[in-house]
Structures are given as structure tokens and as C-alpha cells.
Amino acid sequence: MRSSEVAVVTGAASGIGRAVATHYAGRGVRTVIGTFPGDPYDPGETLASVQDAGGEAVIHEVDVRSTSSVDAFAQRALDEYGRLDYAVANAGILRNSPLDELTDELWNSMLDVDLTGVLRTLRAASQRMEGPGALIAVSSIAGGVYGWEEHAHYAAAKAGVLGLVRSVAAELGPRQIRANAVIPGLIETPQSLDPVNSLGPEGLERAGADIPWGRVGRPEEVADVIGFLTSDASRYITGQSIVVDGGLTIK
Ligand code: NAD
């Protein structure tokens, strides 16, 4: 491992993003923790978790709907630590809507965060990387391999991410910058615990019983895969997508 690597992670005040920052702490990767002020999550809890793991991080407010905000976020890595090696475009929202009620406004707002937000993050980060480096986009089984009713807009955004990553990987390969996606299944986080837009606690437990692994996933189980894809161990893997779902979609 190269010493003193640096990562930026969006949506890192909760869920999978927090687990990624904590994973990096254990590896000595310094992290800019992206936090969205519109949400109730406490980035201080992520920072505490990083510090408990012996790591180093700073908190930076970022709204992935704004190019200037995302540019400033990626720049923080250079200003704070002098380099940028990894970027994880993890921030995302989930709102359910039957097709009949899916307004253009909801469609556009979903794509702005879950698809264009990923583009803004990967673009801003790659512009600041010397290479070698690695970019990650967090997709979803809904966008890759599973049809989820009432989530056409979410599915479209998450599918778009997969094409985006392949193209970026082809373009940035010569600069030694890789791009890959992870495709989580059902992972217990604030997003999936929301009973209105997702399954909620009881729905998750029921769904877990049908998963070959016998339960829903933990954020750390996605973070470990992101960690692998942003490490030297995966140095010849680019433009790929890895499903992390305990076997949910193989049945
Ligand atoms: P989460 O709600 O805990 O995390 C999402 C994060 O994104 C939050 O910290 C939130 O503040 C942030 N965010 C929302 N809007 C933002 C904006 N405009 N700018 C910056 N940040 C913003 O849920 P999670 O499950 O940890 O989600 C992480 C990613 O994983 C998301 O992209 C989600 O779609 C994806 N995912 C989750 C699951 C699951 O089962 N939990 C499954 C598949 C994919």
C-alpha cells in the first residue's frame, strides 16, 4: 500500500458512507467525510468512528446537486492533505412513486442526486487526481439486475451510473485512474429502514429470511468491497460492477 492515501466520500454521515470512512481509517487512508446539511445525520459520529479506528478525517459539507459544491469538496482533499487517490460517489436518495404519479419534477430531482451527482463527484475528483487512483459509484440492484415496482426513477438513475462508470473507466484508464461500481442489495441503513420509501425494519427482516445468506446486509459488507476496489489488490479491475447482496438476486 502506498502511504498516506486520501479519499473523498459523499453521503458519509450515515449508512454505507460512514462504513467506508471507517474502513479507510483502518487502512490509514485519510478521508474527507462528505455530509449533507439537509439531513439529520451526524457527521461527528462518522468522525468519532474514524478516530476510534485510529484514522484521520475532516468533515466537509457537500450537496451533490451543485457542481461548485462538489468541486469545493474534492478540492478540500488537496487543500487539507495535498493529494487525492480515491473518490466514492455514495450519496443518494430514495423516494417511491407509482408510475402514474411519477412527475417530471420527481424524476428530475432523483436523477439530479443519484445520477448527475455521481457524474459531478467522479468528474471533480478525477480532475484532481494524479493517478494511480480509483473512482467508485454506488448503484443498486434496482438499477442492474432487479425490477423494483414504484421505483422507475431510482432504477433509471442507478442503471445510468453503470454506463457512466464503464465510459469513465475507458477514458481515464490511460491516466491510471480506474472506475468501478458496487451494486448493493438490501443493506440495513437509514435509507432501507425508511418504511415509506423503502422496506422499513419489519420489511427488511421479512426480506432477509428469503435471501440465501439468511439476512439483509450490513454497511460494512459493502464498504469492504469498496475498499477492495479502491486498493492495489484490484489494480487491474476497471469498468466493472460487483453485486453485494448475499445472493438475493441469484434466486
Ligand atoms: P443513507 O440514507 O444512510 O445514505 C445516503 C447519504 O446520502 C446520506 O448521508 C445523505 O445525507 C446523503 N445525501 C442525500 N442527498 C444528498 C445530496 N444532495 N448531497 C450530498 N449528500 C446527500 O443510505 P445508504 O443506504 O447508506 O445509501 C448509500 C448509497 O447506497 C445510496 O446511493 C443508496 O442509493 C445506495 N444503496 C443503498 C441500498 C440499501 O439497501 N441501503 C441498496 C442499494 C443501493
Coordinates of C-alpha atoms and ligand atoms in Angstrom, one line a residue:
M1 CA 0.0 0.0 0.0
R2 CA 1.2 3.5 -0.8
S3 CA 1.4 5.5 2.4
S4 CA -0.9 8.4 3.3
E5 CA -3.6 7.8 0.7
V6 CA -6.5 10.2 0.6
A7 CA -10.2 9.6 -0.2
V8 CA -13.3 11.7 -0.5
V9 CA -16.7 10.0 0.3
T10 CA -20.1 11.7 -0.3
G11 CA -23.0 10.9 2.0
A12 CA -20.6 9.8 4.7
A13 CA -22.6 10.9 7.7
S14 CA -24.6 7.7 7.7
G15 CA -25.1 4.2 6.4
I16 CA -22.7 2.8 3.8
G17 CA -20.7 6.1 3.5
R18 CA -19.9 6.0 7.2
A19 CA -18.8 2.4 7.0
V20 CA -16.5 3.3 4.1
A21 CA -14.8 6.1 6.0
T22 CA -14.3 3.8 9.0
H23 CA -12.9 1.1 6.7
Y24 CA -10.4 3.7 5.3
A25 CA -9.4 4.6 8.8
G26 CA -8.4 1.0 9.5
R27 CA -6.1 1.2 6.4
G28 CA -4.6 4.6 7.1
V29 CA -6.4 6.3 4.3
R30 CA -7.2 9.8 5.2
T31 CA -10.8 10.8 4.3
V32 CA -12.8 13.9 3.6
I33 CA -16.2 13.0 5.1
G34 CA -19.0 14.5 2.9
T35 CA -22.0 15.5 4.8
F36 CA -25.3 16.9 3.5
P37 CA -26.7 19.6 5.8
G38 CA -30.3 19.0 4.7
D39 CA -30.3 15.6 6.5
P40 CA -30.4 14.8 10.2
Y41 CA -27.3 12.5 10.2
D42 CA -24.4 13.5 12.5
P43 CA -21.1 13.5 10.7
G44 CA -19.5 13.8 14.1
E45 CA -20.4 10.2 14.6
T46 CA -18.5 9.2 11.5
L47 CA -15.5 11.2 12.6
A48 CA -15.6 9.5 16.0
S49 CA -15.8 6.1 14.4
V50 CA -12.8 7.0 12.2
Q51 CA -10.8 8.2 15.2
D52 CA -11.7 5.1 17.2
A53 CA -10.2 3.1 14.3
G54 CA -7.1 5.2 14.6
G55 CA -7.7 7.1 11.4
E56 CA -7.7 10.7 10.3
A57 CA -10.5 12.6 8.6
V58 CA -12.1 16.0 8.1
I59 CA -15.8 16.8 7.7
H60 CA -16.9 18.9 4.7
E61 CA -20.5 19.9 3.7
V62 CA -21.4 18.9 0.2
D63 CA -24.6 19.0 -1.9
V64 CA -24.1 16.7 -4.9
R65 CA -26.8 18.7 -6.8
S66 CA -24.3 21.6 -7.1
T67 CA -21.2 21.4 -9.3
S68 CA -19.5 24.2 -7.4
S69 CA -20.2 22.5 -4.1
V70 CA -18.8 19.2 -5.3
D71 CA -15.8 20.9 -6.8
A72 CA -15.0 22.5 -3.5
F73 CA -15.5 19.2 -1.7
A74 CA -12.9 17.4 -3.9
Q75 CA -10.6 20.4 -3.6
R76 CA -10.7 20.0 0.2
A77 CA -8.7 16.8 -0.2
L78 CA -5.9 18.7 -1.9
D79 CA -6.1 21.7 0.5
E80 CA -6.1 19.5 3.6
Y81 CA -3.9 16.6 2.6
G82 CA -2.2 17.6 -0.7
R83 CA -3.4 14.7 -2.8
L84 CA -6.4 12.7 -3.8
D85 CA -6.4 8.9 -4.6
Y86 CA -9.9 7.7 -4.2
A87 CA -13.4 9.0 -4.6
V88 CA -16.6 7.2 -3.6
A89 CA -19.8 8.7 -5.1
N90 CA -22.1 7.2 -2.4
A91 CA -24.7 10.0 -1.8
G92 CA -28.2 9.0 -2.9
I93 CA -31.9 9.4 -2.2
L94 CA -34.8 7.0 -2.5
R95 CA -38.4 8.1 -3.0
N96 CA -41.1 5.7 -4.1
S97 CA -43.8 6.6 -6.6
P98 CA -46.2 4.6 -8.7
L99 CA -45.6 5.3 -12.4
D100 CA -48.9 7.2 -12.8
E101 CA -47.8 9.6 -10.1
L102 CA -44.2 10.0 -11.2
T103 CA -44.0 13.6 -12.1
D104 CA -41.2 15.2 -14.2
E105 CA -40.2 17.1 -11.1
L106 CA -39.7 14.0 -9.0
W107 CA -37.9 12.2 -11.9
N108 CA -35.6 15.2 -12.4
S109 CA -34.8 15.6 -8.7
M110 CA -34.0 11.9 -8.4
L111 CA -31.7 11.9 -11.4
D112 CA -30.0 15.1 -10.2
V113 CA -28.8 13.4 -7.0
D114 CA -28.5 9.7 -7.9
L115 CA -27.1 10.1 -11.4
T116 CA -25.8 13.6 -12.1
G117 CA -24.5 13.8 -8.6
V118 CA -22.3 10.8 -9.3
L119 CA -21.0 12.4 -12.5
R120 CA -20.2 15.6 -10.6
T121 CA -18.3 13.7 -8.0
L122 CA -16.3 11.5 -10.3
R123 CA -15.5 14.4 -12.6
A124 CA -14.4 16.7 -9.8
A125 CA -12.3 14.0 -8.2
S126 CA -10.6 12.8 -11.4
Q127 CA -9.7 16.3 -12.3
R128 CA -7.7 16.4 -9.1
M129 CA -6.0 13.0 -9.2
E130 CA -2.5 12.5 -10.4
G131 CA -3.0 8.7 -10.8
P132 CA -2.9 6.0 -9.9
G133 CA -6.4 6.5 -8.5
A134 CA -9.8 4.8 -8.2
L135 CA -13.3 6.0 -8.5
I136 CA -16.4 4.2 -7.2
A137 CA -20.1 4.8 -7.9
V138 CA -22.7 3.2 -5.7
S139 CA -25.5 1.8 -7.8
S140 CA -28.3 -0.6 -6.7
I141 CA -29.7 -4.0 -7.7
A142 CA -32.7 -1.9 -8.8
G143 CA -30.5 -0.4 -11.5
G144 CA -28.7 -3.5 -12.5
V145 CA -30.4 -6.8 -12.0
Y146 CA -33.7 -6.5 -10.2
G147 CA -37.1 -4.9 -11.1
W148 CA -38.5 -2.9 -8.2
E149 CA -42.0 -1.7 -8.6
E150 CA -42.7 2.0 -7.9
H151 CA -39.0 2.9 -8.3
A152 CA -38.7 3.6 -12.1
H153 CA -36.8 6.9 -11.5
Y154 CA -34.4 5.4 -8.9
A155 CA -33.8 2.4 -11.1
A156 CA -33.1 4.6 -14.1
A157 CA -30.6 6.7 -12.2
K158 CA -28.9 3.6 -10.7
A159 CA -28.7 2.0 -14.2
G160 CA -27.3 5.2 -15.6
V161 CA -24.5 5.0 -13.1
L162 CA -23.3 1.7 -14.5
G163 CA -22.9 3.1 -18.1
L164 CA -21.3 6.2 -16.7
V165 CA -18.7 4.1 -14.9
R166 CA -17.8 2.0 -17.9
S167 CA -17.3 5.1 -20.1
V168 CA -15.3 6.9 -17.5
A169 CA -13.1 3.8 -17.0
A170 CA -12.3 3.6 -20.7
E171 CA -11.5 7.3 -20.8
L172 CA -9.4 7.5 -17.7
G173 CA -7.5 4.2 -18.0
P174 CA -4.6 5.8 -19.7
R175 CA -4.2 8.1 -16.7
Q176 CA -4.1 5.1 -14.4
I177 CA -7.4 6.0 -12.9
R178 CA -9.9 3.2 -12.5
A179 CA -13.7 3.4 -12.2
N180 CA -16.0 0.7 -10.9
A181 CA -19.4 0.4 -9.4
V182 CA -20.8 -1.6 -6.5
I183 CA -24.4 -2.8 -6.7
P184 CA -25.7 -3.3 -3.2
G185 CA -28.8 -5.5 -2.5
L186 CA -30.7 -4.9 0.7
I187 CA -28.5 -3.2 3.3
E188 CA -29.6 -2.1 6.7
T189 CA -29.2 1.7 6.7
P190 CA -31.4 4.7 7.3
Q191 CA -32.4 4.5 3.6
S192 CA -33.8 1.0 3.7
L193 CA -35.1 1.4 7.3
D194 CA -37.5 4.1 5.9
P195 CA -40.9 2.4 5.9
V196 CA -42.4 4.9 3.4
N197 CA -39.9 4.9 0.6
S198 CA -38.3 1.5 1.3
L199 CA -39.0 -1.6 3.3
G200 CA -38.7 -0.4 6.9
P201 CA -37.5 -2.6 9.8
E202 CA -40.1 -5.3 9.6
G203 CA -40.0 -5.5 5.8
L204 CA -36.2 -5.8 6.0
E205 CA -36.5 -8.7 8.4
R206 CA -39.0 -10.5 6.3
A207 CA -36.9 -9.9 3.1
G208 CA -33.8 -11.1 4.9
A209 CA -35.4 -14.5 5.5
D210 CA -35.6 -15.0 1.7
I211 CA -32.0 -14.1 1.0
P212 CA -29.7 -17.1 0.6
W213 CA -27.4 -15.7 3.2
G214 CA -30.3 -15.5 5.6
R215 CA -30.3 -11.8 6.4
V216 CA -30.0 -8.4 4.9
G217 CA -26.5 -6.9 4.5
R218 CA -24.5 -4.7 6.8
P219 CA -23.0 -1.4 5.6
E220 CA -19.5 -2.8 6.4
E221 CA -20.1 -5.6 3.9
V222 CA -20.5 -3.1 1.1
A223 CA -17.6 -0.9 2.5
D224 CA -15.2 -3.9 2.4
V225 CA -15.9 -4.3 -1.3
I226 CA -15.5 -0.6 -2.0
G227 CA -12.3 -0.9 0.0
F228 CA -11.1 -3.7 -2.2
L229 CA -12.0 -1.8 -5.4
T230 CA -10.0 1.2 -4.0
S231 CA -6.9 -0.7 -3.2
D232 CA -3.9 -2.1 -5.0
A233 CA -5.4 -5.6 -4.8
S234 CA -7.8 -4.6 -7.6
R235 CA -5.3 -2.7 -9.7
Y236 CA -6.3 -4.5 -12.9
I237 CA -10.1 -4.2 -12.5
T238 CA -11.8 -1.3 -14.1
G239 CA -15.2 -0.6 -15.7
Q240 CA -16.8 -3.4 -13.6
S241 CA -19.8 -3.7 -11.3
I242 CA -19.9 -6.0 -8.3
V243 CA -23.2 -7.1 -6.8
V244 CA -23.1 -7.3 -3.0
D245 CA -26.4 -8.9 -2.0
G246 CA -25.9 -12.1 -0.1
G247 CA -27.4 -13.9 -3.1
L248 CA -30.7 -12.0 -3.2
T249 CA -30.7 -11.8 -7.0
I250 CA -29.4 -15.3 -7.8
K251 CA -32.7 -17.0 -6.8
Ligands
NAD1 P1 -28.3 6.7 3.7 O1 -29.6 7.4 3.5 O2 -27.8 6.4 5.1 O3 -27.1 7.4 2.9 C1 -27.3 8.3 1.9 C2 -26.5 9.6 2.2 O4 -26.6 10.5 1.1 C3 -26.9 10.3 3.4 O5 -25.8 10.5 4.3 C4 -27.5 11.6 2.9 O6 -27.3 12.7 3.8 C5 -26.7 11.8 1.6 N1 -27.3 12.7 0.6 C6 -28.6 12.7 0.3 N2 -28.8 13.7 -0.6 C7 -27.6 14.4 -0.8 C8 -27.1 15.5 -1.5 N3 -28.0 16.2 -2.3 N4 -25.8 15.8 -1.5 C9 -25.0 15.1 -0.7 N5 -25.3 14.0 0.1 C10 -26.6 13.7 0.0 O7 -28.5 5.3 2.9 P2 -27.4 4.3 2.4 O8 -28.2 3.0 2.2 O9 -26.1 4.3 3.2 O10 -27.1 4.9 0.9 C11 -25.8 5.0 0.4 C12 -25.9 4.6 -1.1 O11 -26.2 3.2 -1.2 C13 -27.0 5.4 -1.9 O12 -26.6 5.8 -3.1 C14 -28.1 4.3 -2.0 O13 -29.0 4.6 -3.1 C15 -27.3 3.1 -2.2 N6 -28.0 1.8 -1.9 C16 -28.5 1.5 -0.7 C17 -29.1 0.3 -0.5 C18 -29.6 -0.1 0.8 O14 -30.3 -1.2 0.9 N7 -29.4 0.6 1.9 C19 -29.2 -0.6 -1.6 C20 -28.7 -0.2 -2.9 C21 -28.1 1.0 -3.0

